[in-house]
mmCIF file of C-alpha atoms in Angstrom:
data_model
loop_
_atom_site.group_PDB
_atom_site.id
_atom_site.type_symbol
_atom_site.label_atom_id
_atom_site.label_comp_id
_atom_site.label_asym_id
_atom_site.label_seq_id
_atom_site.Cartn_x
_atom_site.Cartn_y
_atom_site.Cartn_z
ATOM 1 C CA UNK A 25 -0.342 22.842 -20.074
ATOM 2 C CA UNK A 26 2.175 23.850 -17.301
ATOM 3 C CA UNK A 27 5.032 22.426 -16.924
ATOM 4 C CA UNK A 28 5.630 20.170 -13.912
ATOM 5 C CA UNK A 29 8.588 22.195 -12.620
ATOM 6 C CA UNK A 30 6.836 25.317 -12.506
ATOM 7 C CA UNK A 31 3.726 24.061 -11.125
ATOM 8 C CA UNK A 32 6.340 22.126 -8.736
ATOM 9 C CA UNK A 33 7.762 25.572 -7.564
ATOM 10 C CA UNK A 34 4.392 26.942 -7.087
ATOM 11 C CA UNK A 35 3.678 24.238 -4.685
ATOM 12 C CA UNK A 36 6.686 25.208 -2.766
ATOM 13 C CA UNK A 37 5.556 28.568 -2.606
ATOM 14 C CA UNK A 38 2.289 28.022 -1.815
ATOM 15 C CA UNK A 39 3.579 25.668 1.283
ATOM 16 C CA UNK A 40 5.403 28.466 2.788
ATOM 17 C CA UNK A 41 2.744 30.906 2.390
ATOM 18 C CA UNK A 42 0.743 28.805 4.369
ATOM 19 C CA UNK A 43 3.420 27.721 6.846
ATOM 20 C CA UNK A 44 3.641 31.504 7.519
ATOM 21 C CA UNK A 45 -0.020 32.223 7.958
ATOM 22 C CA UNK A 46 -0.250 29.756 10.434
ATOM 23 C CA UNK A 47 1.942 27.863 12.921
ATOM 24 C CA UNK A 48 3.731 24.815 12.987
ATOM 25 C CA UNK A 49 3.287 22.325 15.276
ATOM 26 C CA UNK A 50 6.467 21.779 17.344
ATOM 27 C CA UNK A 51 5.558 18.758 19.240
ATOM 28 C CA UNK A 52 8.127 16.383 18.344
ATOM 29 C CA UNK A 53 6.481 12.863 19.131
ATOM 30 C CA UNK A 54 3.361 14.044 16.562
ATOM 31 C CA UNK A 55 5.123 15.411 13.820
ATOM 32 C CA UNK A 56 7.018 11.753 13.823
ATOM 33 C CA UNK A 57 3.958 10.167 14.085
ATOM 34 C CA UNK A 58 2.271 11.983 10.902
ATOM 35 C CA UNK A 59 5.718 10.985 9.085
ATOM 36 C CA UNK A 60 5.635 7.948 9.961
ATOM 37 C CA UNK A 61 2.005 7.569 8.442
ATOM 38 C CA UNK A 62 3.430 9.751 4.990
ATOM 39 C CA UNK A 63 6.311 7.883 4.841
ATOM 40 C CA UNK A 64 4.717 4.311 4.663
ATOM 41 C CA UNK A 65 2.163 5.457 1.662
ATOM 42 C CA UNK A 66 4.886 7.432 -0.023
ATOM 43 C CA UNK A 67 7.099 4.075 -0.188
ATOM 44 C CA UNK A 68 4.119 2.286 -1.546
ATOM 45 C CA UNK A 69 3.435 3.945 -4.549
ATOM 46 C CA UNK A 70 4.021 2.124 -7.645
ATOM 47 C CA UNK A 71 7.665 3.873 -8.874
ATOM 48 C CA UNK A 72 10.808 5.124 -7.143
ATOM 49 C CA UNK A 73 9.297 7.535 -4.672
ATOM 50 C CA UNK A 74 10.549 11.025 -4.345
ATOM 51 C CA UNK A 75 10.795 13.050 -1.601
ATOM 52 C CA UNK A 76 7.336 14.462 -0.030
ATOM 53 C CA UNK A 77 7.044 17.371 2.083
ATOM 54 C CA UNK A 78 4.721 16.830 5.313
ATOM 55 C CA UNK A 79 3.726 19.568 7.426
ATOM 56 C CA UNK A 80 1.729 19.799 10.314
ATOM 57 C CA UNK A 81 0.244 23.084 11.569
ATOM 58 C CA UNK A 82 -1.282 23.392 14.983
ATOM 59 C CA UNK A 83 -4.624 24.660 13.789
ATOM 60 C CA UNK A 84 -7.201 22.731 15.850
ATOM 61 C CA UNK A 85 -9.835 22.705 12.687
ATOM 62 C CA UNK A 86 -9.604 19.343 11.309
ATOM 63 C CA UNK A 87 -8.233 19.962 7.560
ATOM 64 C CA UNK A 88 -5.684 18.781 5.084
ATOM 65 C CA UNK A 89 -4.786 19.743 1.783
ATOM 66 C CA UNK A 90 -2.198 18.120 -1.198
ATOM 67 C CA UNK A 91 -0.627 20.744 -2.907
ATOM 68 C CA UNK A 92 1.557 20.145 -6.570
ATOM 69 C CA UNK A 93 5.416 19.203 -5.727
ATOM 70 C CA UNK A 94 4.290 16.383 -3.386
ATOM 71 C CA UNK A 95 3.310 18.860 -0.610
ATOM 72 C CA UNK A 96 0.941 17.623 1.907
ATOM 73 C CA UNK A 97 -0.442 19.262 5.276
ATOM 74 C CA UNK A 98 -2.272 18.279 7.755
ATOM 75 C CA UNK A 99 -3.878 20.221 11.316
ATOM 76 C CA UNK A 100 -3.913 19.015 14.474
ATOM 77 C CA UNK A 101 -7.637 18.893 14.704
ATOM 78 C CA UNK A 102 -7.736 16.433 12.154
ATOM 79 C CA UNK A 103 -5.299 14.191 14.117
ATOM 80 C CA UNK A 104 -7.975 14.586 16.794
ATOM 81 C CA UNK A 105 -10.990 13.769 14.389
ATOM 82 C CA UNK A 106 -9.183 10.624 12.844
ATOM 83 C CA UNK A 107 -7.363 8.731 16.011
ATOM 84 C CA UNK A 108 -5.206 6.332 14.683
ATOM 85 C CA UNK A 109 -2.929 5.793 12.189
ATOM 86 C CA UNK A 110 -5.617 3.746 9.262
ATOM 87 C CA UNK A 111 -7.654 6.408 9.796
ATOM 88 C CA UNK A 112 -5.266 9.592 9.342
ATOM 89 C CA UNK A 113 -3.950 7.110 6.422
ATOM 90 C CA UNK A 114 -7.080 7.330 4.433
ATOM 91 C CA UNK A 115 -6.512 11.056 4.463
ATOM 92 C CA UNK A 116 -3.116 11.982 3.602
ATOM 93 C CA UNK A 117 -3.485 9.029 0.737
ATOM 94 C CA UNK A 118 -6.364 10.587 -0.814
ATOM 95 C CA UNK A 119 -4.674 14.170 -0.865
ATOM 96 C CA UNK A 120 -1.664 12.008 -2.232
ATOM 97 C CA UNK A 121 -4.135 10.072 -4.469
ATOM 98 C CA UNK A 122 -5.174 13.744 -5.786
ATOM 99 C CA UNK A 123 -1.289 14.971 -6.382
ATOM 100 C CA UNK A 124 -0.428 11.420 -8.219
ATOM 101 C CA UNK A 125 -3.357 11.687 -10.450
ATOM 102 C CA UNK A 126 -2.384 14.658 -11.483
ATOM 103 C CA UNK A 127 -5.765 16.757 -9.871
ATOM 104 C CA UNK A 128 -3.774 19.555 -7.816
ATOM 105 C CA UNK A 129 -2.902 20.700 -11.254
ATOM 106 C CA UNK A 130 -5.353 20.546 -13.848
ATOM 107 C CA UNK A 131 -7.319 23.407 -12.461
ATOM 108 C CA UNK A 132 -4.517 25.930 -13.882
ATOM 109 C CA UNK A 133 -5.785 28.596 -16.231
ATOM 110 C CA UNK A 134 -3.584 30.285 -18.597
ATOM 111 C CA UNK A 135 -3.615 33.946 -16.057
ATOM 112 C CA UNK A 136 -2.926 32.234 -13.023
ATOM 113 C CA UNK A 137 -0.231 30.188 -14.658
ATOM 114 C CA UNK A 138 0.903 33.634 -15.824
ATOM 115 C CA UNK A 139 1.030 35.021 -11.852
ATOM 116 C CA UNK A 140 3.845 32.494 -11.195
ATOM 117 C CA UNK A 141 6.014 34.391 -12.884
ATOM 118 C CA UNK A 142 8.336 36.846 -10.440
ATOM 119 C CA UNK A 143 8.572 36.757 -6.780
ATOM 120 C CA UNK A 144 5.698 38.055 -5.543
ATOM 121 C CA UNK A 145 3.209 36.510 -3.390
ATOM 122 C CA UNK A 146 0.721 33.847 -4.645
ATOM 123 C CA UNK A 147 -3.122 35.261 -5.248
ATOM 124 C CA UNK A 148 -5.835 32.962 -3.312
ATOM 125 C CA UNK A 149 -6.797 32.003 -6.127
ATOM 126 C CA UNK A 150 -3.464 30.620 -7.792
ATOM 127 C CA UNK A 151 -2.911 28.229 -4.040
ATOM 128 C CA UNK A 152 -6.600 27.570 -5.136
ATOM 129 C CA UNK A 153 -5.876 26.312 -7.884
ATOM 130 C CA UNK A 154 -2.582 24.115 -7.261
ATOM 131 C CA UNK A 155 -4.743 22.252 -4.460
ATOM 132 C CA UNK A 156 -4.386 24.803 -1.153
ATOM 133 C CA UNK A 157 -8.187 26.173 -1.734
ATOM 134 C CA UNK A 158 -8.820 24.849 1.702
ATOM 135 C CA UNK A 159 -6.785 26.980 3.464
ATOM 136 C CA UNK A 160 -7.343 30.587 1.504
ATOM 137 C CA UNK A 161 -11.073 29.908 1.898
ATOM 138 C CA UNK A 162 -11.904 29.638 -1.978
ATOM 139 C CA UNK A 163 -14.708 28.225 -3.501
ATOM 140 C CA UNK A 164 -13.289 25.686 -5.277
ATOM 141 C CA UNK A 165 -14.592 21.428 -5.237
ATOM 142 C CA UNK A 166 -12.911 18.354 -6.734
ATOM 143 C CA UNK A 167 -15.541 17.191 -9.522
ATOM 144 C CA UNK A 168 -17.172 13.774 -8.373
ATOM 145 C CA UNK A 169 -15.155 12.291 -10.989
ATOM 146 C CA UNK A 170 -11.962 13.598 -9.414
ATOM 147 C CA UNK A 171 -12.940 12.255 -5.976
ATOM 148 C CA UNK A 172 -14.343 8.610 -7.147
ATOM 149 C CA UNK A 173 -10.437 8.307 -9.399
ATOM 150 C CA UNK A 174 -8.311 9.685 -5.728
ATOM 151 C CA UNK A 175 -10.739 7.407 -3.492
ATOM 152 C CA UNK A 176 -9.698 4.423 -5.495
ATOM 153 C CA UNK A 177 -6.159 5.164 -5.859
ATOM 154 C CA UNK A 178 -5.832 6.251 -2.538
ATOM 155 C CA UNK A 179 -7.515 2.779 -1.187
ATOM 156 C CA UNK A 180 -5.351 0.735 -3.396
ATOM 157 C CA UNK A 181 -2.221 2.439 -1.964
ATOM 158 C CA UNK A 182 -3.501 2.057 1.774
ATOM 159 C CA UNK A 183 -3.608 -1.502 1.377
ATOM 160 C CA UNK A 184 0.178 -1.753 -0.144
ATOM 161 C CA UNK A 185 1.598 0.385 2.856
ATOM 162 C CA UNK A 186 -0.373 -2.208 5.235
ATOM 163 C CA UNK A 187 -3.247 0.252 6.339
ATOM 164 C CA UNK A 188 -7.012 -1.001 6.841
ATOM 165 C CA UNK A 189 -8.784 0.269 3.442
ATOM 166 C CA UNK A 190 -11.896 -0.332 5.287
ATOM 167 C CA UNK A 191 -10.738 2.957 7.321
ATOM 168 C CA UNK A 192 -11.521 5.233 4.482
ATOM 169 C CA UNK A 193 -15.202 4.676 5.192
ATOM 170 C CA UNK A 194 -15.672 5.497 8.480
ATOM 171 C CA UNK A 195 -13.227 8.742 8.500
ATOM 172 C CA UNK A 196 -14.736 10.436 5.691
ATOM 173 C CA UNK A 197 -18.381 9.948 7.214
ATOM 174 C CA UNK A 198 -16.832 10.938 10.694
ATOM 175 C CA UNK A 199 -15.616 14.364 9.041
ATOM 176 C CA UNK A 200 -19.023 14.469 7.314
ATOM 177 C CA UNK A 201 -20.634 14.740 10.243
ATOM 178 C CA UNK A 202 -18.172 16.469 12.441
ATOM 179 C CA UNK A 203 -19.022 20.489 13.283
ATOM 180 C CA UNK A 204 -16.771 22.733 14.879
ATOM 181 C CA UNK A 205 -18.147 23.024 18.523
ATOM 182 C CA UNK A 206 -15.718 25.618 20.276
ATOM 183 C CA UNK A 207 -16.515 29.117 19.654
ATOM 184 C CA UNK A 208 -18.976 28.218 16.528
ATOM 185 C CA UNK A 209 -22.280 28.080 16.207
ATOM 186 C CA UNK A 210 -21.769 24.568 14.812
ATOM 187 C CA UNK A 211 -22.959 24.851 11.114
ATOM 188 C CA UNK A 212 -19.491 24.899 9.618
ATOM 189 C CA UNK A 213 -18.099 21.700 8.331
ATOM 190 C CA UNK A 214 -14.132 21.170 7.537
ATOM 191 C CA UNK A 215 -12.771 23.203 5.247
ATOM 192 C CA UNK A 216 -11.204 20.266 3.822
ATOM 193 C CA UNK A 217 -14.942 18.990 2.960
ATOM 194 C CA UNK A 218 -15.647 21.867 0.755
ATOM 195 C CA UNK A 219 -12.971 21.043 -1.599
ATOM 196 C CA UNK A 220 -13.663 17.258 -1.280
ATOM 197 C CA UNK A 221 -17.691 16.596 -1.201
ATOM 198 C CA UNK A 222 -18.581 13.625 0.902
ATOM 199 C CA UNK A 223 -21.926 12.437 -0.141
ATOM 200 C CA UNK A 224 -23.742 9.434 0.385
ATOM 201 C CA UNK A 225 -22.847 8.069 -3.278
ATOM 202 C CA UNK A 226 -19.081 8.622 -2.237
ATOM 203 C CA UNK A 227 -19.583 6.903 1.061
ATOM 204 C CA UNK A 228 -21.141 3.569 -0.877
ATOM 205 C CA UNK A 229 -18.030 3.591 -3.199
ATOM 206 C CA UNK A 230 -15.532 3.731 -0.241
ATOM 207 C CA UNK A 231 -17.463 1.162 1.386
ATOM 208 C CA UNK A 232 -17.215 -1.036 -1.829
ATOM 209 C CA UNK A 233 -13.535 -2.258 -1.181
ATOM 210 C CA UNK A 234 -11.791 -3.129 -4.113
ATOM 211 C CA UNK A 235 -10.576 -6.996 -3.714
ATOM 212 C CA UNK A 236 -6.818 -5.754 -4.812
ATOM 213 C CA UNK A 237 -6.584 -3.629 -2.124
ATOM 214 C CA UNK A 238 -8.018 -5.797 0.658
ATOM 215 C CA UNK A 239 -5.595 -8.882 -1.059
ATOM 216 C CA UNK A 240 -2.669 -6.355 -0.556
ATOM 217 C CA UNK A 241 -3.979 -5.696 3.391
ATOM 218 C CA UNK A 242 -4.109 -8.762 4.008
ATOM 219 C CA UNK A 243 -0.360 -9.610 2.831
ATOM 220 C CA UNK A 244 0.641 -6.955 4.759
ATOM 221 C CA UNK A 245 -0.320 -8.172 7.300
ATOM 222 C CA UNK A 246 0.339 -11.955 7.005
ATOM 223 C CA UNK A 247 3.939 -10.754 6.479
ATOM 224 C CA UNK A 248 3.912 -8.482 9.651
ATOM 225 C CA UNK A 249 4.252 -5.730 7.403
ATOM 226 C CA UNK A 250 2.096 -3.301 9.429
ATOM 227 C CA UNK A 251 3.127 -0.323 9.896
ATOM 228 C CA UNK A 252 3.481 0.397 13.529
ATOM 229 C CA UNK A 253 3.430 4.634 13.659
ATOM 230 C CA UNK A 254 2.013 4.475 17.546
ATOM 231 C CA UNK A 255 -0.551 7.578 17.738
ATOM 232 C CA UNK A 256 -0.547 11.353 17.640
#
């Protein structure tokens, strides 16, 4: 097994690989607004949170990704796809679902734990494999088992940060059926949606709200503890 520091490091690596293949997105009032959203899950999970990096890159293909170290990412088309803040929610806390359970690194073999050794630039398949497969194009899927664990975790944690759990639904179906229209022939799906299958026995679970996590909603919002992050 790797060691959570090194596979920590990775993550960090494999973050700025990707930063530097792409482009960040400079628009202030978003990148707040996609914090705002991190920031209320991260506070919600069950032990002293530490710190989480959130990027956003301007890419206009919805997609996200949860990479080891607490490193999430997110594109600007997928701010497009989801709309409002419950919605992006059920996205960044299944990718943080995914990191908490321990899923971004359990797909390590022994060689590519060996290729984080030195300096040099991570393979494809090593950001594969620490939960970036999504953005180096690699064949690589969650098991159904993996998904069904992050969908209830991440629906449990939506309804302690005071997002709708019933928003999980509807977003995951809505990138099921969403093809890229400009400059596409419009077969693709996400690339997000090839590393996390959305099929209709997924759907039916994430329709099936656990009471705990609708209880916790509805405190939230009894107490006026909604969060209030505006929109992208």
């Amino acid at each position: 097994q790797v060691p959570p520091e090194r596979l920590a490091s990775a993550g960090a690596r494999a973050s700025l690989q990707i930063q530097r293949h792409g482009e960040l997105l400079r628009e202030l009032g978003t990148t707040r607004y996609v914090r705002c959203v991190a920031d209320a899950l991260i506070q919600a999970i069950p032990a002293a949170p530490a710190d989480w990096e959130v990027v956003v890159m301007r890419d206009e293909t919805p997609d996200a990704w949860a990479l080891t170290g607490r490193r999430l990412g997110v594109t600007k088309g997928l701010l497009r796809v989801t709309g409002n803040q419950d919605r992006l929610a059920a996205v960044l806390a299944h990718g943080i679902a995914h990191e908490m359970l321990g899923h971004t690194g359990a797909h390590v073999t022994a060689s590519v734990a060996a290729s984080f050794e030195g300096d040099a630039a991570l393979s494809n398949e090593a950001i594969a494999a620490i939960g970036g497969a999504s953005q180096v194009g690699a064949g690589f899927a969650y098991s159904a088992s993996e998904e069904a664990a992050a969908d209830a975790r991440a629906l449990a944690l939506m309804g302690a940060a005071g997002f709708d759990p019933a928003a999980a639904a509807p977003v995951w179906a809505q990138l099921q059926a969403f093809r890229v229209r400009e400059g596409t022939s419009g077969e693709r799906p996400p690339p997000m949606l090839l590393v996390h299958p959305t099929d209709r026995s997924r759907l039916q679970g994430l329709r099936t709200l656990p009471p705990a996590a609708l209880t916790a909603f509805d405190t939230a919002r009894l107490r006026n503890q909604r969060p209030a992050c505006g929109t992208a």
